[in-house]
Amino acid sequence: MVPEVHYVLRTGVANGRMVFIGVGGRIDGVVDPELEAAAGQTVQVTLINGEGMQHDIVFELPDGTVRSARVNGAGASSSLSFVAPAPGQYAYFCSVPGHREAGMSGTLRVVREMPKAPPLAADLSHDPAGVPPAVGGRGPQTVSVLLEAVEAEGRLADGVSFPFWTFNRTVPGPFIRVREGDEVVIRLRNAADSTMMHSIDFHAALAPGGGAMGLQVKPGEEKAIRFKATSPGLFVYHCGTPMVAEHIANGMFGLILVEPAGGLPPVDHEFYVMQSEIYTAAPFGKLGAQEFSVGKLLDERPEYIVFNGAVGALTTLHPLRARTGERIRIFFGDAGPNLTSSFHVIGEIMDRAYPDGTLRDAPRQGVQTLTVGPGSAAIVEFTPHVPGRFVLVDHALARVQRGLIGFLDVTGPADPELYRPEPVSAGAP
Ligand SMILES: [Cu+2]
């Protein structure tokens, strides 16, 4: 089940009453907050015991009550989930005798559609469909790429912004596509209003620092390098200016594909997806403009883990779309800087996968989950035959709660031989 809206409530005492207190987002610090959901949306509620008395949380819904397990000790927690019923107001409360009357009670308001919050900052997330056309069919040539390092406040989640550092104002930066044997000329310009020096380390280049030694560029300046793309595969590039992990975590990364001579087999859709971590000083879900935390970076404790730079980048903003029977190729990269991804598409089997991004080995077939470490990449291919929503995740699934989820929405005719609902017949074993 995919939680579409997640609320966290902590038990506590306010003005001498026992209450629920909202944690994170719009309800942060609010006593007995009004919870909101759209009809049909999956609602997940996590209850945290804040003070050590026994509690639970119960929702009175038209189809009956939904209740959490009791939480007994301080710090204990329990979650429940349900599908939001028809629009209306529904009560929630603690069912331990006397607690509802003592103040532990609130309202779930179900609306037809959730109102869109006005964006706090521009969406910098790279559209996964933004992949340039294939080049493998031509001969080797010189390819020139201009990249600009731009520091810009961007949307991290609804109502949340972050001071991103980017290549060309998107996270990830542009998808660079060259052919084996190409001479690649990279010009890096650092915007005049940047505060930092920036650079690029290309994993596809045989050069000191992956080219970063020749590309350390001060604000307002420009430098260039030239390298030969010798090894076909999908490679990460990233800023290589110290502290490198900070420059990566703040958004300075992308992928460069070196196509083999003759190219890759044609497909119907190619998508560009990168996983990364974001280290904010305030906890996940805190609204407003966020600040970077070097302490959390060094402790490897990200608050946000995302695809394409932001919570919702591949769900509400730019979901992947295809029709049944269409061939899909995903170029997947893990920018890290710290976490290894167990990349998985819920409901699909990757029938061709190129682990580690190399195109010098034959693909593996029938892969369920691919391990992709920081600074590595993979190419996966499959053909959905069943319509519906397929979900991109890191199978370290707790990370869904920190924003790491994407949708592949597939339309078109069903294939009942592969999948169909089965009626429950009386008397069956
Ligand atoms: Cu940088």
PDB file of N, CA and C in Angstrom, residues 9-52:
ATOM      1  N   LEU A   9       1.119  12.099  14.848  1.00  0.00           N
ATOM      2  CA  LEU A   9       0.563  12.731  16.052  1.00  0.00           C
ATOM      3  C   LEU A   9       1.308  12.190  17.259  1.00  0.00           C
ATOM      4  N   ARG A  10       1.618  13.088  18.174  1.00  0.00           N
ATOM      5  CA  ARG A  10       2.309  12.709  19.407  1.00  0.00           C
ATOM      6  C   ARG A  10       1.350  12.985  20.560  1.00  0.00           C
ATOM      7  N   THR A  11       1.304  12.070  21.526  1.00  0.00           N
ATOM      8  CA  THR A  11       0.447  12.328  22.688  1.00  0.00           C
ATOM      9  C   THR A  11       1.175  13.245  23.663  1.00  0.00           C
ATOM     10  N   GLY A  12       0.410  14.045  24.388  1.00  0.00           N
ATOM     11  CA  GLY A  12       1.054  14.975  25.318  1.00  0.00           C
ATOM     12  C   GLY A  12       0.028  15.672  26.180  1.00  0.00           C
ATOM     13  N   VAL A  13       0.512  16.652  26.898  1.00  0.00           N
ATOM     14  CA  VAL A  13      -0.352  17.429  27.785  1.00  0.00           C
ATOM     15  C   VAL A  13      -0.240  18.897  27.387  1.00  0.00           C
ATOM     16  N   ALA A  14      -1.375  19.576  27.225  1.00  0.00           N
ATOM     17  CA  ALA A  14      -1.377  21.011  26.928  1.00  0.00           C
ATOM     18  C   ALA A  14      -2.481  21.665  27.741  1.00  0.00           C
ATOM     19  N   ASN A  15      -2.149  22.719  28.454  1.00  0.00           N
ATOM     20  CA  ASN A  15      -3.095  23.429  29.329  1.00  0.00           C
ATOM     21  C   ASN A  15      -3.808  22.477  30.282  1.00  0.00           C
ATOM     22  N   GLY A  16      -3.053  21.499  30.801  1.00  0.00           N
ATOM     23  CA  GLY A  16      -3.625  20.585  31.775  1.00  0.00           C
ATOM     24  C   GLY A  16      -4.519  19.511  31.197  1.00  0.00           C
ATOM     25  N   ARG A  17      -4.634  19.438  29.858  1.00  0.00           N
ATOM     26  CA  ARG A  17      -5.478  18.404  29.233  1.00  0.00           C
ATOM     27  C   ARG A  17      -4.593  17.404  28.509  1.00  0.00           C
ATOM     28  N   MET A  18      -5.085  16.166  28.414  1.00  0.00           N
ATOM     29  CA  MET A  18      -4.417  15.182  27.558  1.00  0.00           C
ATOM     30  C   MET A  18      -4.817  15.467  26.113  1.00  0.00           C
ATOM     31  N   VAL A  19      -3.829  15.507  25.199  1.00  0.00           N
ATOM     32  CA  VAL A  19      -4.134  15.891  23.813  1.00  0.00           C
ATOM     33  C   VAL A  19      -3.260  15.109  22.820  1.00  0.00           C
ATOM     34  N   PHE A  20      -3.655  15.220  21.552  1.00  0.00           N
ATOM     35  CA  PHE A  20      -2.792  14.845  20.439  1.00  0.00           C
ATOM     36  C   PHE A  20      -2.110  16.123  19.943  1.00  0.00           C
ATOM     37  N   ILE A  21      -0.810  16.034  19.615  1.00  0.00           N
ATOM     38  CA  ILE A  21      -0.086  17.194  19.084  1.00  0.00           C
ATOM     39  C   ILE A  21       0.491  16.815  17.715  1.00  0.00           C
ATOM     40  N   GLY A  22       0.222  17.641  16.700  1.00  0.00           N
ATOM     41  CA  GLY A  22       0.714  17.354  15.353  1.00  0.00           C
ATOM     42  C   GLY A  22       2.230  17.460  15.273  1.00  0.00           C
ATOM     43  N   VAL A  23       2.846  16.618  14.418  1.00  0.00           N
ATOM     44  CA  VAL A  23       4.295  16.646  14.198  1.00  0.00           C
ATOM     45  C   VAL A  23       4.554  16.831  12.700  1.00  0.00           C
ATOM     46  N   GLY A  24       5.243  17.915  12.346  1.00  0.00           N
ATOM     47  CA  GLY A  24       5.653  18.127  10.951  1.00  0.00           C
ATOM     48  C   GLY A  24       4.555  18.735  10.094  1.00  0.00           C
ATOM     49  N   GLY A  25       4.980  19.397   9.038  1.00  0.00           N
ATOM     50  CA  GLY A  25       4.060  19.940   8.036  1.00  0.00           C
ATOM     51  C   GLY A  25       3.115  20.984   8.609  1.00  0.00           C
ATOM     52  N   ARG A  26       1.922  21.063   8.024  1.00  0.00           N
ATOM     53  CA  ARG A  26       0.925  22.070   8.373  1.00  0.00           C
ATOM     54  C   ARG A  26       0.445  21.943   9.817  1.00  0.00           C
ATOM     55  N   ILE A  27       0.486  20.707  10.356  1.00  0.00           N
ATOM     56  CA  ILE A  27      -0.076  20.484  11.694  1.00  0.00           C
ATOM     57  C   ILE A  27       0.979  20.553  12.781  1.00  0.00           C
ATOM     58  N   ASP A  28       2.220  20.945  12.437  1.00  0.00           N
ATOM     59  CA  ASP A  28       3.320  20.903  13.414  1.00  0.00           C
ATOM     60  C   ASP A  28       2.999  21.734  14.651  1.00  0.00           C
ATOM     61  N   GLY A  29       2.952  21.101  15.808  1.00  0.00           N
ATOM     62  CA  GLY A  29       2.714  21.797  17.080  1.00  0.00           C
ATOM     63  C   GLY A  29       1.263  22.099  17.373  1.00  0.00           C
ATOM     64  N   VAL A  30       0.355  21.765  16.460  1.00  0.00           N
ATOM     65  CA  VAL A  30      -1.065  22.077  16.649  1.00  0.00           C
ATOM     66  C   VAL A  30      -1.703  21.020  17.553  1.00  0.00           C
ATOM     67  N   VAL A  31      -2.483  21.478  18.531  1.00  0.00           N
ATOM     68  CA  VAL A  31      -3.168  20.586  19.467  1.00  0.00           C
ATOM     69  C   VAL A  31      -4.444  20.043  18.838  1.00  0.00           C
ATOM     70  N   ASP A  32      -4.629  18.723  18.922  1.00  0.00           N
ATOM     71  CA  ASP A  32      -5.791  18.049  18.325  1.00  0.00           C
ATOM     72  C   ASP A  32      -6.073  18.589  16.917  1.00  0.00           C
ATOM     73  N   PRO A  33      -5.075  18.517  16.018  1.00  0.00           N
ATOM     74  CA  PRO A  33      -5.209  19.181  14.721  1.00  0.00           C
ATOM     75  C   PRO A  33      -6.315  18.575  13.862  1.00  0.00           C
ATOM     76  N   GLU A  34      -6.897  19.425  13.030  1.00  0.00           N
ATOM     77  CA  GLU A  34      -7.822  18.924  12.022  1.00  0.00           C
ATOM     78  C   GLU A  34      -6.994  18.288  10.919  1.00  0.00           C
ATOM     79  N   LEU A  35      -7.240  17.006  10.650  1.00  0.00           N
ATOM     80  CA  LEU A  35      -6.521  16.294   9.595  1.00  0.00           C
ATOM     81  C   LEU A  35      -7.343  16.392   8.315  1.00  0.00           C
ATOM     82  N   GLU A  36      -6.637  16.469   7.202  1.00  0.00           N
ATOM     83  CA  GLU A  36      -7.332  16.620   5.926  1.00  0.00           C
ATOM     84  C   GLU A  36      -6.924  15.530   4.969  1.00  0.00           C
ATOM     85  N   ALA A  37      -7.867  15.058   4.157  1.00  0.00           N
ATOM     86  CA  ALA A  37      -7.555  14.086   3.106  1.00  0.00           C
ATOM     87  C   ALA A  37      -8.586  14.235   2.011  1.00  0.00           C
ATOM     88  N   ALA A  38      -8.239  13.750   0.820  1.00  0.00           N
ATOM     89  CA  ALA A  38      -9.195  13.727  -0.279  1.00  0.00           C
ATOM     90  C   ALA A  38      -9.846  12.351  -0.338  1.00  0.00           C
ATOM     91  N   ALA A  39     -11.118  12.317  -0.697  1.00  0.00           N
ATOM     92  CA  ALA A  39     -11.841  11.046  -0.789  1.00  0.00           C
ATOM     93  C   ALA A  39     -11.065  10.087  -1.696  1.00  0.00           C
ATOM     94  N   GLY A  40     -10.890   8.850  -1.235  1.00  0.00           N
ATOM     95  CA  GLY A  40     -10.184   7.847  -2.032  1.00  0.00           C
ATOM     96  C   GLY A  40      -8.693   7.789  -1.788  1.00  0.00           C
ATOM     97  N   GLN A  41      -8.163   8.800  -1.119  1.00  0.00           N
ATOM     98  CA  GLN A  41      -6.732   8.853  -0.832  1.00  0.00           C
ATOM     99  C   GLN A  41      -6.393   7.885   0.311  1.00  0.00           C
ATOM    100  N   THR A  42      -5.231   7.253   0.219  1.00  0.00           N
ATOM    101  CA  THR A  42      -4.781   6.415   1.329  1.00  0.00           C
ATOM    102  C   THR A  42      -4.194   7.313   2.416  1.00  0.00           C
ATOM    103  N   VAL A  43      -4.723   7.168   3.620  1.00  0.00           N
ATOM    104  CA  VAL A  43      -4.281   7.995   4.749  1.00  0.00           C
ATOM    105  C   VAL A  43      -3.501   7.107   5.707  1.00  0.00           C
ATOM    106  N   GLN A  44      -2.287   7.516   6.062  1.00  0.00           N
ATOM    107  CA  GLN A  44      -1.522   6.797   7.070  1.00  0.00           C
ATOM    108  C   GLN A  44      -1.344   7.721   8.258  1.00  0.00           C
ATOM    109  N   VAL A  45      -1.614   7.208   9.455  1.00  0.00           N
ATOM    110  CA  VAL A  45      -1.452   8.002  10.673  1.00  0.00           C
ATOM    111  C   VAL A  45      -0.501   7.255  11.602  1.00  0.00           C
ATOM    112  N   THR A  46       0.542   7.936  12.043  1.00  0.00           N
ATOM    113  CA  THR A  46       1.476   7.352  13.013  1.00  0.00           C
ATOM    114  C   THR A  46       1.276   8.054  14.346  1.00  0.00           C
ATOM    115  N   LEU A  47       1.047   7.253  15.381  1.00  0.00           N
ATOM    116  CA  LEU A  47       0.857   7.787  16.733  1.00  0.00           C
ATOM    117  C   LEU A  47       2.130   7.521  17.526  1.00  0.00           C
ATOM    118  N   ILE A  48       2.684   8.564  18.129  1.00  0.00           N
ATOM    119  CA  ILE A  48       3.877   8.414  18.975  1.00  0.00           C
ATOM    120  C   ILE A  48       3.491   8.734  20.408  1.00  0.00           C
ATOM    121  N   ASN A  49       3.868   7.849  21.313  1.00  0.00           N
ATOM    122  CA  ASN A  49       3.586   8.089  22.719  1.00  0.00           C
ATOM    123  C   ASN A  49       4.586   9.112  23.250  1.00  0.00           C
ATOM    124  N   GLY A  50       4.072  10.284  23.626  1.00  0.00           N
ATOM    125  CA  GLY A  50       4.949  11.369  24.023  1.00  0.00           C
ATOM    126  C   GLY A  50       5.255  11.446  25.500  1.00  0.00           C
ATOM    127  N   GLU A  51       4.390  10.875  26.361  1.00  0.00           N
ATOM    128  CA  GLU A  51       4.583  11.104  27.797  1.00  0.00           C
ATOM    129  C   GLU A  51       4.489   9.831  28.628  1.00  0.00           C
ATOM    130  N   GLY A  52       4.137   8.680  28.007  1.00  0.00           N
ATOM    131  CA  GLY A  52       4.267   7.417  28.721  1.00  0.00           C
ATOM    132  C   GLY A  52       2.995   6.781  29.257  1.00  0.00           C
TER     133      GLY A  52
END
